[in-house]
mmCIF file with all atom_site columns, C-alpha atoms in Angstrom:
data_model
loop_
_atom_site.group_PDB
_atom_site.id
_atom_site.type_symbol
_atom_site.label_atom_id
_atom_site.label_alt_id
_atom_site.label_comp_id
_atom_site.label_asym_id
_atom_site.label_entity_id
_atom_site.label_seq_id
_atom_site.pdbx_PDB_ins_code
_atom_site.Cartn_x
_atom_site.Cartn_y
_atom_site.Cartn_z
_atom_site.occupancy
_atom_site.B_iso_or_equiv
_atom_site.pdbx_formal_charge
_atom_site.auth_seq_id
_atom_site.auth_comp_id
_atom_site.auth_asym_id
_atom_site.auth_atom_id
_atom_site.pdbx_PDB_model_num
ATOM 1   C CA . UNK F 1 1   ? -0.253  0.120   -0.071 1.00 55.00 ? 409 UNK F CA 1
ATOM 2   C CA . UNK F 1 2   ? 1.169   3.363   -0.075 1.00 80.00 ? 410 UNK F CA 1
ATOM 3   C CA . UNK F 1 3   ? 3.364   4.935   2.333  1.00 91.00 ? 411 UNK F CA 1
ATOM 4   C CA . UNK F 1 4   ? 3.402   8.244   3.732  1.00 94.00 ? 412 UNK F CA 1
ATOM 5   C CA . UNK F 1 5   ? 4.128   10.624  1.299  1.00 95.00 ? 413 UNK F CA 1
ATOM 6   C CA . UNK F 1 6   ? 4.892   14.764  1.954  1.00 96.00 ? 414 UNK F CA 1
ATOM 7   C CA . UNK F 1 7   ? 4.883   17.734  -0.133 1.00 96.00 ? 415 UNK F CA 1
ATOM 8   C CA . UNK F 1 8   ? 6.156   19.544  -1.653 1.00 96.00 ? 416 UNK F CA 1
ATOM 9   C CA . UNK F 1 9   ? 9.327   17.852  -1.486 1.00 95.00 ? 417 UNK F CA 1
ATOM 10  C CA . UNK F 1 10  ? 11.621  20.688  -1.892 1.00 96.00 ? 418 UNK F CA 1
ATOM 11  C CA . UNK F 1 11  ? 10.366  24.480  -0.180 1.00 97.00 ? 419 UNK F CA 1
ATOM 12  C CA . UNK F 1 12  ? 12.855  27.356  -0.859 1.00 97.00 ? 420 UNK F CA 1
ATOM 13  C CA . UNK F 1 13  ? 11.284  30.769  1.010  1.00 97.00 ? 421 UNK F CA 1
ATOM 14  C CA . UNK F 1 14  ? 12.434  34.048  1.613  1.00 97.00 ? 422 UNK F CA 1
ATOM 15  C CA . UNK F 1 15  ? 13.019  35.224  4.754  1.00 97.00 ? 423 UNK F CA 1
ATOM 16  C CA . UNK F 1 16  ? 9.742   36.553  7.302  1.00 97.00 ? 424 UNK F CA 1
ATOM 17  C CA . UNK F 1 17  ? 7.657   34.200  4.639  1.00 97.00 ? 425 UNK F CA 1
ATOM 18  C CA . UNK F 1 18  ? 5.230   31.811  5.866  1.00 98.00 ? 426 UNK F CA 1
ATOM 19  C CA . UNK F 1 19  ? 5.033   28.489  4.725  1.00 98.00 ? 427 UNK F CA 1
ATOM 20  C CA . UNK F 1 20  ? 2.808   25.375  4.416  1.00 98.00 ? 428 UNK F CA 1
ATOM 21  C CA . UNK F 1 21  ? 4.393   21.839  4.959  1.00 98.00 ? 429 UNK F CA 1
ATOM 22  C CA . UNK F 1 22  ? 1.922   18.526  3.860  1.00 98.00 ? 430 UNK F CA 1
ATOM 23  C CA . UNK F 1 23  ? 1.734   15.160  5.200  1.00 97.00 ? 431 UNK F CA 1
ATOM 24  C CA . UNK F 1 24  ? -0.350  12.303  4.281  1.00 97.00 ? 432 UNK F CA 1
ATOM 25  C CA . UNK F 1 25  ? -0.137  9.217   6.751  1.00 96.00 ? 433 UNK F CA 1
ATOM 26  C CA . UNK F 1 26  ? -0.731  5.865   6.269  1.00 94.00 ? 434 UNK F CA 1
ATOM 27  C CA . UNK F 1 27  ? -4.742  5.430   5.654  1.00 93.00 ? 435 UNK F CA 1
ATOM 28  C CA . UNK F 1 28  ? -5.780  4.355   8.751  1.00 90.00 ? 436 UNK F CA 1
ATOM 29  C CA . UNK F 1 29  ? -2.420  5.466   11.069 1.00 92.00 ? 437 UNK F CA 1
ATOM 30  C CA . UNK F 1 30  ? -4.178  7.708   13.804 1.00 91.00 ? 438 UNK F CA 1
ATOM 31  C CA . UNK F 1 31  ? -0.907  8.634   15.287 1.00 92.00 ? 439 UNK F CA 1
ATOM 32  C CA . UNK F 1 32  ? 1.108   11.018  13.286 1.00 94.00 ? 440 UNK F CA 1
ATOM 33  C CA . UNK F 1 33  ? 4.408   13.161  14.423 1.00 94.00 ? 441 UNK F CA 1
ATOM 34  C CA . UNK F 1 34  ? 6.504   15.769  12.828 1.00 97.00 ? 442 UNK F CA 1
ATOM 35  C CA . UNK F 1 35  ? 10.178  15.868  13.668 1.00 96.00 ? 443 UNK F CA 1
ATOM 36  C CA . UNK F 1 36  ? 12.473  18.544  11.856 1.00 97.00 ? 444 UNK F CA 1
ATOM 37  C CA . UNK F 1 37  ? 15.973  17.117  10.672 1.00 95.00 ? 445 UNK F CA 1
ATOM 38  C CA . UNK F 1 38  ? 19.098  19.556  10.942 1.00 93.00 ? 446 UNK F CA 1
ATOM 39  C CA . UNK F 1 39  ? 22.174  18.487  8.923  1.00 88.00 ? 447 UNK F CA 1
ATOM 40  C CA . UNK F 1 40  ? 24.395  15.847  10.288 1.00 85.00 ? 448 UNK F CA 1
ATOM 41  C CA . UNK F 1 41  ? 21.668  15.393  13.383 1.00 88.00 ? 449 UNK F CA 1
ATOM 42  C CA . UNK F 1 42  ? 18.960  13.168  14.224 1.00 91.00 ? 450 UNK F CA 1
ATOM 43  C CA . UNK F 1 43  ? 15.464  13.916  14.121 1.00 94.00 ? 451 UNK F CA 1
ATOM 44  C CA . UNK F 1 44  ? 14.054  16.262  16.419 1.00 94.00 ? 452 UNK F CA 1
ATOM 45  C CA . UNK F 1 45  ? 10.384  15.537  18.223 1.00 93.00 ? 453 UNK F CA 1
ATOM 46  C CA . UNK F 1 46  ? 8.471   19.027  17.113 1.00 95.00 ? 454 UNK F CA 1
ATOM 47  C CA . UNK F 1 47  ? 5.099   17.867  17.641 1.00 94.00 ? 455 UNK F CA 1
ATOM 48  C CA . UNK F 1 48  ? 2.702   14.526  18.035 1.00 92.00 ? 456 UNK F CA 1
ATOM 49  C CA . UNK F 1 49  ? -1.545  13.778  17.194 1.00 93.00 ? 457 UNK F CA 1
ATOM 50  C CA . UNK F 1 50  ? -3.472  11.033  18.280 1.00 90.00 ? 458 UNK F CA 1
ATOM 51  C CA . UNK F 1 51  ? -6.609  11.041  15.885 1.00 88.00 ? 459 UNK F CA 1
ATOM 52  C CA . UNK F 1 52  ? -7.313  14.920  16.008 1.00 89.00 ? 460 UNK F CA 1
ATOM 53  C CA . UNK F 1 53  ? -5.573  16.214  18.877 1.00 87.00 ? 461 UNK F CA 1
ATOM 54  C CA . UNK F 1 54  ? -2.524  17.563  19.441 1.00 84.00 ? 462 UNK F CA 1
ATOM 55  C CA . UNK F 1 55  ? -1.474  15.553  22.111 1.00 84.00 ? 463 UNK F CA 1
ATOM 56  C CA . UNK F 1 56  ? 2.268   17.127  22.816 1.00 88.00 ? 464 UNK F CA 1
ATOM 57  C CA . UNK F 1 57  ? 3.471   20.039  20.641 1.00 91.00 ? 465 UNK F CA 1
ATOM 58  C CA . UNK F 1 58  ? 6.425   20.419  23.073 1.00 89.00 ? 466 UNK F CA 1
ATOM 59  C CA . UNK F 1 59  ? 8.844   20.518  21.116 1.00 91.00 ? 467 UNK F CA 1
ATOM 60  C CA . UNK F 1 60  ? 7.431   23.236  18.452 1.00 95.00 ? 468 UNK F CA 1
ATOM 61  C CA . UNK F 1 61  ? 10.681  25.063  18.856 1.00 94.00 ? 469 UNK F CA 1
ATOM 62  C CA . UNK F 1 62  ? 8.436   28.840  19.574 1.00 94.00 ? 470 UNK F CA 1
ATOM 63  C CA . UNK F 1 63  ? 5.409   30.010  18.674 1.00 95.00 ? 471 UNK F CA 1
ATOM 64  C CA . UNK F 1 64  ? 5.434   30.987  15.022 1.00 97.00 ? 472 UNK F CA 1
ATOM 65  C CA . UNK F 1 65  ? 5.454   26.405  14.568 1.00 97.00 ? 473 UNK F CA 1
ATOM 66  C CA . UNK F 1 66  ? 1.679   25.242  14.915 1.00 96.00 ? 474 UNK F CA 1
ATOM 67  C CA . UNK F 1 67  ? 0.807   21.988  13.167 1.00 96.00 ? 475 UNK F CA 1
ATOM 68  C CA . UNK F 1 68  ? -2.786  21.136  12.541 1.00 96.00 ? 476 UNK F CA 1
ATOM 69  C CA . UNK F 1 69  ? -5.010  17.758  11.722 1.00 95.00 ? 477 UNK F CA 1
ATOM 70  C CA . UNK F 1 70  ? -8.350  18.603  11.274 1.00 93.00 ? 478 UNK F CA 1
ATOM 71  C CA . UNK F 1 71  ? -10.057 15.052  10.654 1.00 91.00 ? 479 UNK F CA 1
ATOM 72  C CA . UNK F 1 72  ? -7.552  12.248  11.691 1.00 89.00 ? 480 UNK F CA 1
ATOM 73  C CA . UNK F 1 73  ? -5.462  11.920  8.932  1.00 93.00 ? 481 UNK F CA 1
ATOM 74  C CA . UNK F 1 74  ? -3.837  14.797  6.573  1.00 97.00 ? 482 UNK F CA 1
ATOM 75  C CA . UNK F 1 75  ? -1.411  17.038  8.539  1.00 97.00 ? 483 UNK F CA 1
ATOM 76  C CA . UNK F 1 76  ? -0.310  20.627  8.010  1.00 98.00 ? 484 UNK F CA 1
ATOM 77  C CA . UNK F 1 77  ? 2.936   21.857  9.853  1.00 98.00 ? 485 UNK F CA 1
ATOM 78  C CA . UNK F 1 78  ? 2.826   25.587  9.147  1.00 97.00 ? 486 UNK F CA 1
ATOM 79  C CA . UNK F 1 79  ? 5.633   27.832  9.779  1.00 97.00 ? 487 UNK F CA 1
ATOM 80  C CA . UNK F 1 80  ? 5.656   31.901  10.225 1.00 97.00 ? 488 UNK F CA 1
ATOM 81  C CA . UNK F 1 81  ? 7.572   34.987  9.771  1.00 97.00 ? 489 UNK F CA 1
ATOM 82  C CA . UNK F 1 82  ? 10.675  31.987  8.326  1.00 97.00 ? 490 UNK F CA 1
ATOM 83  C CA . UNK F 1 83  ? 14.015  32.398  9.476  1.00 97.00 ? 491 UNK F CA 1
ATOM 84  C CA . UNK F 1 84  ? 17.360  31.034  8.498  1.00 96.00 ? 492 UNK F CA 1
ATOM 85  C CA . UNK F 1 85  ? 17.689  29.075  10.944 1.00 95.00 ? 493 UNK F CA 1
ATOM 86  C CA . UNK F 1 86  ? 14.621  27.086  9.842  1.00 97.00 ? 494 UNK F CA 1
ATOM 87  C CA . UNK F 1 87  ? 16.234  25.473  7.407  1.00 97.00 ? 495 UNK F CA 1
ATOM 88  C CA . UNK F 1 88  ? 16.267  21.887  7.703  1.00 97.00 ? 496 UNK F CA 1
ATOM 89  C CA . UNK F 1 89  ? 14.397  18.596  6.281  1.00 96.00 ? 497 UNK F CA 1
ATOM 90  C CA . UNK F 1 90  ? 11.089  18.221  8.075  1.00 98.00 ? 498 UNK F CA 1
ATOM 91  C CA . UNK F 1 91  ? 9.627   14.807  8.489  1.00 97.00 ? 499 UNK F CA 1
ATOM 92  C CA . UNK F 1 92  ? 6.258   13.275  9.548  1.00 96.00 ? 500 UNK F CA 1
ATOM 93  C CA . UNK F 1 93  ? 5.563   10.034  10.088 1.00 94.00 ? 501 UNK F CA 1
ATOM 94  C CA . UNK F 1 94  ? 2.612   8.016   11.408 1.00 93.00 ? 502 UNK F CA 1
ATOM 95  C CA . UNK F 1 95  ? 1.730   4.548   13.495 1.00 90.00 ? 503 UNK F CA 1
ATOM 96  C CA . UNK F 1 96  ? -1.402  2.462   13.481 1.00 88.00 ? 504 UNK F CA 1
ATOM 97  C CA . UNK F 1 97  ? -2.158  3.416   17.050 1.00 79.00 ? 505 UNK F CA 1
ATOM 98  C CA . UNK F 1 98  ? -0.379  5.248   20.050 1.00 67.00 ? 506 UNK F CA 1
ATOM 99  C CA . UNK F 1 99  ? 0.709   1.549   21.688 1.00 63.00 ? 507 UNK F CA 1
ATOM 100 C CA . UNK F 1 100 ? 2.212   0.392   18.669 1.00 58.00 ? 508 UNK F CA 1
ATOM 101 C CA . UNK F 1 101 ? 5.590   2.592   18.413 1.00 69.00 ? 509 UNK F CA 1
ATOM 102 C CA . UNK F 1 102 ? 6.643   1.317   15.280 1.00 81.00 ? 510 UNK F CA 1
ATOM 103 C CA . UNK F 1 103 ? 6.596   4.420   13.064 1.00 88.00 ? 511 UNK F CA 1
ATOM 104 C CA . UNK F 1 104 ? 6.677   4.464   9.185  1.00 91.00 ? 512 UNK F CA 1
ATOM 105 C CA . UNK F 1 105 ? 8.089   7.899   8.109  1.00 93.00 ? 513 UNK F CA 1
ATOM 106 C CA . UNK F 1 106 ? 7.722   9.928   5.154  1.00 94.00 ? 514 UNK F CA 1
ATOM 107 C CA . UNK F 1 107 ? 10.501  10.795  2.640  1.00 92.00 ? 515 UNK F CA 1
ATOM 108 C CA . UNK F 1 108 ? 10.980  14.381  4.012  1.00 95.00 ? 516 UNK F CA 1
ATOM 109 C CA . UNK F 1 109 ? 10.354  18.505  2.418  1.00 97.00 ? 517 UNK F CA 1
ATOM 110 C CA . UNK F 1 110 ? 13.523  20.075  2.800  1.00 96.00 ? 518 UNK F CA 1
ATOM 111 C CA . UNK F 1 111 ? 12.848  23.843  3.396  1.00 98.00 ? 519 UNK F CA 1
ATOM 112 C CA . UNK F 1 112 ? 15.240  26.293  2.633  1.00 97.00 ? 520 UNK F CA 1
ATOM 113 C CA . UNK F 1 113 ? 14.418  29.832  3.730  1.00 97.00 ? 521 UNK F CA 1
ATOM 114 C CA . UNK F 1 114 ? 17.207  32.708  2.392  1.00 96.00 ? 522 UNK F CA 1
ATOM 115 C CA . UNK P 2 1   ? 15.106  14.401  30.169 1.00 81.00 ? 715 UNK P CA 1
ATOM 116 C CA . UNK P 2 2   ? 15.400  10.540  27.820 1.00 87.00 ? 716 UNK P CA 1
ATOM 117 C CA . UNK P 2 3   ? 18.512  10.841  25.379 1.00 91.00 ? 717 UNK P CA 1
ATOM 118 C CA . UNK P 2 4   ? 20.261  8.325   23.260 1.00 94.00 ? 718 UNK P CA 1
ATOM 119 C CA . UNK P 2 5   ? 24.469  8.982   22.707 1.00 94.00 ? 719 UNK P CA 1
ATOM 120 C CA . UNK P 2 6   ? 25.464  7.002   19.553 1.00 93.00 ? 720 UNK P CA 1
ATOM 121 C CA . UNK P 2 7   ? 28.799  6.370   17.935 1.00 82.00 ? 721 UNK P CA 1
ATOM 122 C CA . UNK P 2 8   ? 30.182  9.018   15.912 1.00 82.00 ? 722 UNK P CA 1
ATOM 123 C CA . UNK P 2 9   ? 31.532  8.266   12.422 1.00 83.00 ? 723 UNK P CA 1
ATOM 124 C CA . UNK P 2 10  ? 31.734  8.018   9.667  1.00 94.00 ? 724 UNK P CA 1
ATOM 125 C CA . UNK P 2 11  ? 32.570  4.488   9.610  1.00 95.00 ? 725 UNK P CA 1
ATOM 126 C CA . UNK P 2 12  ? 34.484  3.054   6.268  1.00 97.00 ? 726 UNK P CA 1
ATOM 127 C CA . UNK P 2 13  ? 34.271  -0.744  5.979  1.00 97.00 ? 727 UNK P CA 1
ATOM 128 C CA . UNK P 2 14  ? 35.604  -3.149  3.543  1.00 97.00 ? 728 UNK P CA 1
ATOM 129 C CA . UNK P 2 15  ? 33.044  -6.207  2.507  1.00 97.00 ? 729 UNK P CA 1
ATOM 130 C CA . UNK P 2 16  ? 32.703  -8.830  4.605  1.00 96.00 ? 730 UNK P CA 1
ATOM 131 C CA . UNK P 2 17  ? 33.965  -7.162  8.178  1.00 97.00 ? 731 UNK P CA 1
ATOM 132 C CA . UNK P 2 18  ? 32.071  -7.135  11.318 1.00 97.00 ? 732 UNK P CA 1
ATOM 133 C CA . UNK P 2 19  ? 30.370  -4.148  12.282 1.00 97.00 ? 733 UNK P CA 1
ATOM 134 C CA . UNK P 2 20  ? 29.325  -2.644  15.385 1.00 97.00 ? 734 UNK P CA 1
ATOM 135 C CA . UNK P 2 21  ? 27.906  0.523   16.040 1.00 97.00 ? 735 UNK P CA 1
ATOM 136 C CA . UNK P 2 22  ? 27.734  1.288   19.851 1.00 97.00 ? 736 UNK P CA 1
ATOM 137 C CA . UNK P 2 23  ? 24.281  3.419   21.574 1.00 97.00 ? 737 UNK P CA 1
ATOM 138 C CA . UNK P 2 24  ? 23.573  4.487   24.935 1.00 97.00 ? 738 UNK P CA 1
ATOM 139 C CA . UNK P 2 25  ? 21.266  5.859   26.598 1.00 95.00 ? 739 UNK P CA 1
ATOM 140 C CA . UNK P 2 26  ? 19.354  7.307   29.599 1.00 93.00 ? 740 UNK P CA 1
ATOM 141 C CA . UNK P 2 27  ? 15.702  7.144   30.126 1.00 90.00 ? 741 UNK P CA 1
ATOM 142 C CA . UNK P 2 28  ? 13.400  6.943   32.813 1.00 83.00 ? 742 UNK P CA 1
ATOM 143 C CA . UNK P 2 29  ? 11.028  4.340   32.893 1.00 78.00 ? 743 UNK P CA 1
ATOM 144 C CA . UNK P 2 30  ? 11.267  1.737   30.506 1.00 84.00 ? 744 UNK P CA 1
ATOM 145 C CA . UNK P 2 31  ? 11.743  2.188   27.118 1.00 91.00 ? 745 UNK P CA 1
ATOM 146 C CA . UNK P 2 32  ? 11.819  0.332   23.911 1.00 92.00 ? 746 UNK P CA 1
ATOM 147 C CA . UNK P 2 33  ? 14.466  0.986   21.387 1.00 95.00 ? 747 UNK P CA 1
ATOM 148 C CA . UNK P 2 34  ? 15.102  0.645   17.862 1.00 95.00 ? 748 UNK P CA 1
ATOM 149 C CA . UNK P 2 35  ? 17.843  1.549   14.915 1.00 97.00 ? 749 UNK P CA 1
ATOM 150 C CA . UNK P 2 36  ? 15.932  2.758   11.583 1.00 96.00 ? 750 UNK P CA 1
ATOM 151 C CA . UNK P 2 37  ? 18.412  3.140   9.260  1.00 96.00 ? 751 UNK P CA 1
ATOM 152 C CA . UNK P 2 38  ? 18.501  5.772   6.231  1.00 93.00 ? 752 UNK P CA 1
ATOM 153 C CA . UNK P 2 39  ? 19.957  4.649   2.716  1.00 93.00 ? 753 UNK P CA 1
ATOM 154 C CA . UNK P 2 40  ? 21.322  6.931   -0.218 1.00 88.00 ? 754 UNK P CA 1
ATOM 155 C CA . UNK P 2 41  ? 18.063  9.366   -1.275 1.00 83.00 ? 755 UNK P CA 1
ATOM 156 C CA . UNK P 2 42  ? 15.377  7.352   0.732  1.00 85.00 ? 756 UNK P CA 1
ATOM 157 C CA . UNK P 2 43  ? 13.479  8.305   4.166  1.00 86.00 ? 757 UNK P CA 1
ATOM 158 C CA . UNK P 2 44  ? 14.138  6.764   7.365  1.00 92.00 ? 758 UNK P CA 1
ATOM 159 C CA . UNK P 2 45  ? 13.113  3.020   7.600  1.00 93.00 ? 759 UNK P CA 1
ATOM 160 C CA . UNK P 2 46  ? 12.979  1.180   10.704 1.00 93.00 ? 760 UNK P CA 1
ATOM 161 C CA . UNK P 2 47  ? 15.553  -1.804  10.473 1.00 97.00 ? 761 UNK P CA 1
ATOM 162 C CA . UNK P 2 48  ? 15.099  -3.452  14.370 1.00 96.00 ? 762 UNK P CA 1
ATOM 163 C CA . UNK P 2 49  ? 13.326  -2.999  17.854 1.00 95.00 ? 763 UNK P CA 1
ATOM 164 C CA . UNK P 2 50  ? 13.933  -4.086  20.984 1.00 95.00 ? 764 UNK P CA 1
ATOM 165 C CA . UNK P 2 51  ? 10.866  -3.359  23.640 1.00 91.00 ? 765 UNK P CA 1
ATOM 166 C CA . UNK P 2 52  ? 12.171  -4.921  27.653 1.00 91.00 ? 766 UNK P CA 1
ATOM 167 C CA . UNK P 2 53  ? 15.645  -5.521  28.459 1.00 92.00 ? 767 UNK P CA 1
ATOM 168 C CA . UNK P 2 54  ? 17.156  -8.773  27.098 1.00 94.00 ? 768 UNK P CA 1
ATOM 169 C CA . UNK P 2 55  ? 15.585  -8.437  24.406 1.00 95.00 ? 769 UNK P CA 1
ATOM 170 C CA . UNK P 2 56  ? 17.285  -9.322  20.966 1.00 97.00 ? 770 UNK P CA 1
ATOM 171 C CA . UNK P 2 57  ? 15.327  -6.763  17.621 1.00 96.00 ? 771 UNK P CA 1
ATOM 172 C CA . UNK P 2 58  ? 17.099  -8.464  14.531 1.00 97.00 ? 772 UNK P CA 1
ATOM 173 C CA . UNK P 2 59  ? 16.919  -8.448  10.423 1.00 97.00 ? 773 UNK P CA 1
ATOM 174 C CA . UNK P 2 60  ? 18.824  -8.750  7.553  1.00 95.00 ? 774 UNK P CA 1
ATOM 175 C CA . UNK P 2 61  ? 21.476  -9.710  9.182  1.00 97.00 ? 775 UNK P CA 1
ATOM 176 C CA . UNK P 2 62  ? 21.961  -7.349  11.925 1.00 98.00 ? 776 UNK P CA 1
ATOM 177 C CA . UNK P 2 63  ? 21.188  -8.135  15.522 1.00 98.00 ? 777 UNK P CA 1
ATOM 178 C CA . UNK P 2 64  ? 20.794  -5.617  18.882 1.00 98.00 ? 778 UNK P CA 1
ATOM 179 C CA . UNK P 2 65  ? 20.026  -6.468  22.387 1.00 98.00 ? 779 UNK P CA 1
ATOM 180 C CA . UNK P 2 66  ? 18.523  -4.096  25.183 1.00 97.00 ? 780 UNK P CA 1
ATOM 181 C CA . UNK P 2 67  ? 20.873  -4.383  28.404 1.00 96.00 ? 781 UNK P CA 1
ATOM 182 C CA . UNK P 2 68  ? 19.266  -2.280  30.856 1.00 93.00 ? 782 UNK P CA 1
ATOM 183 C CA . UNK P 2 69  ? 22.457  -2.820  32.894 1.00 94.00 ? 783 UNK P CA 1
ATOM 184 C CA . UNK P 2 70  ? 24.606  -0.896  30.449 1.00 95.00 ? 784 UNK P CA 1
ATOM 185 C CA . UNK P 2 71  ? 22.013  0.860   29.722 1.00 95.00 ? 785 UNK P CA 1
ATOM 186 C CA . UNK P 2 72  ? 22.955  -0.085  25.475 1.00 96.00 ? 786 UNK P CA 1
ATOM 187 C CA . UNK P 2 73  ? 21.912  -1.110  22.589 1.00 97.00 ? 787 UNK P CA 1
ATOM 188 C CA . UNK P 2 74  ? 24.892  -1.530  19.995 1.00 98.00 ? 788 UNK P CA 1
ATOM 189 C CA . UNK P 2 75  ? 23.907  -2.632  16.714 1.00 98.00 ? 789 UNK P CA 1
ATOM 190 C CA . UNK P 2 76  ? 26.347  -5.273  15.116 1.00 98.00 ? 790 UNK P CA 1
ATOM 191 C CA . UNK P 2 77  ? 26.472  -7.252  11.716 1.00 98.00 ? 791 UNK P CA 1
ATOM 192 C CA . UNK P 2 78  ? 28.744  -10.589 11.084 1.00 97.00 ? 792 UNK P CA 1
ATOM 193 C CA . UNK P 2 79  ? 29.919  -9.720  7.626  1.00 96.00 ? 793 UNK P CA 1
ATOM 194 C CA . UNK P 2 80  ? 28.521  -6.208  6.023  1.00 97.00 ? 794 UNK P CA 1
ATOM 195 C CA . UNK P 2 81  ? 27.986  -5.601  2.231  1.00 97.00 ? 795 UNK P CA 1
ATOM 196 C CA . UNK P 2 82  ? 28.132  -2.828  0.296  1.00 97.00 ? 796 UNK P CA 1
ATOM 197 C CA . UNK P 2 83  ? 24.561  -2.775  0.086  1.00 96.00 ? 797 UNK P CA 1
ATOM 198 C CA . UNK P 2 84  ? 24.421  -1.990  3.608  1.00 97.00 ? 798 UNK P CA 1
ATOM 199 C CA . UNK P 2 85  ? 26.332  1.362   3.177  1.00 97.00 ? 799 UNK P CA 1
ATOM 200 C CA . UNK P 2 86  ? 23.134  4.196   5.029  1.00 96.00 ? 800 UNK P CA 1
ATOM 201 C CA . UNK P 2 87  ? 23.690  6.274   7.808  1.00 95.00 ? 801 UNK P CA 1
ATOM 202 C CA . UNK P 2 88  ? 22.116  4.679   10.893 1.00 97.00 ? 802 UNK P CA 1
ATOM 203 C CA . UNK P 2 89  ? 20.044  5.943   14.066 1.00 96.00 ? 803 UNK P CA 1
ATOM 204 C CA . UNK P 2 90  ? 19.198  5.028   17.016 1.00 97.00 ? 804 UNK P CA 1
ATOM 205 C CA . UNK P 2 91  ? 16.653  5.621   18.854 1.00 95.00 ? 805 UNK P CA 1
ATOM 206 C CA . UNK P 2 92  ? 14.392  5.427   22.131 1.00 92.00 ? 806 UNK P CA 1
ATOM 207 C CA . UNK P 2 93  ? 10.536  5.812   22.943 1.00 89.00 ? 807 UNK P CA 1
ATOM 208 C CA . UNK P 2 94  ? 9.547   5.983   26.284 1.00 80.00 ? 808 UNK P CA 1
ATOM 209 C CA . UNK P 2 95  ? 6.853   4.438   27.880 1.00 75.00 ? 809 UNK P CA 1
ATOM 210 C CA . UNK P 2 96  ? 5.806   7.450   30.057 1.00 73.00 ? 810 UNK P CA 1
ATOM 211 C CA . UNK P 2 97  ? 6.149   9.930   26.473 1.00 72.00 ? 811 UNK P CA 1
ATOM 212 C CA . UNK P 2 98  ? 4.846   10.322  24.082 1.00 74.00 ? 812 UNK P CA 1
ATOM 213 C CA . UNK P 2 99  ? 8.012   11.492  21.907 1.00 81.00 ? 813 UNK P CA 1
ATOM 214 C CA . UNK P 2 100 ? 10.703  9.687   20.567 1.00 87.00 ? 814 UNK P CA 1
ATOM 215 C CA . UNK P 2 101 ? 14.894  10.897  20.978 1.00 91.00 ? 815 UNK P CA 1
ATOM 216 C CA . UNK P 2 102 ? 16.925  10.015  18.090 1.00 94.00 ? 816 UNK P CA 1
ATOM 217 C CA . UNK P 2 103 ? 20.917  9.675   18.217 1.00 94.00 ? 817 UNK P CA 1
ATOM 218 C CA . UNK P 2 104 ? 22.839  11.957  15.806 1.00 94.00 ? 818 UNK P CA 1
ATOM 219 C CA . UNK P 2 105 ? 23.273  8.998   13.335 1.00 95.00 ? 819 UNK P CA 1
ATOM 220 C CA . UNK P 2 106 ? 26.491  6.717   12.306 1.00 96.00 ? 820 UNK P CA 1
ATOM 221 C CA . UNK P 2 107 ? 27.668  6.885   8.199  1.00 95.00 ? 821 UNK P CA 1
ATOM 222 C CA . UNK P 2 108 ? 28.547  3.670   7.311  1.00 97.00 ? 822 UNK P CA 1
ATOM 223 C CA . UNK P 2 109 ? 29.973  3.299   3.760  1.00 97.00 ? 823 UNK P CA 1
ATOM 224 C CA . UNK P 2 110 ? 30.780  -0.412  2.912  1.00 97.00 ? 824 UNK P CA 1
ATOM 225 C CA . UNK P 2 111 ? 33.734  -0.587  0.137  1.00 97.00 ? 825 UNK P CA 1
ATOM 226 C CA . UNK P 2 112 ? 34.120  -3.651  -2.442 1.00 94.00 ? 826 UNK P CA 1
#
């Protein structure tokens, strides 16, 4: 079946602009995670959804970052007033349920802020 | 807080050599432990996992044993192949929270 997909694969924006990154999880997966991966680093947790609600947003670095999952499937990560330090690969992962802790990762969106 | 410390790379080995990539962790509670692999141009994939102490995860000839006494989950393979060239990430998921914690990754290159 289809895996986790993310769009766009690459996004180049200017400092101060607003961006949206989209994640389509595997159908039926209730858990969804967003991560940020900087060059040479491992994925860094941002936010976790169980269904439609953000069960844990403690990894969001500041209030410029926000994510939604209104229907419990597709999720959008939103970044306001982008800064050069936001440049990274943003990864999405989904899992069948909270108790099934194996995650399936998407290919990521590479965000470059000029 | 919870964290994972992973052996730094890059690692370069000849084909058929023995591989060890060290991983130690700090966690409250009883975490599950994972190794993920990222092949060139691809996304992260689960390689193996172990959910409790003394469990051994294995897949594709790779093995790792959950050692609570040494808080370690070292990745091993007896005979590496060129196709094993990738970046390997150790990770943990605590049973007291929702987060996954990843190490910084170890790049492995296997030369013929």
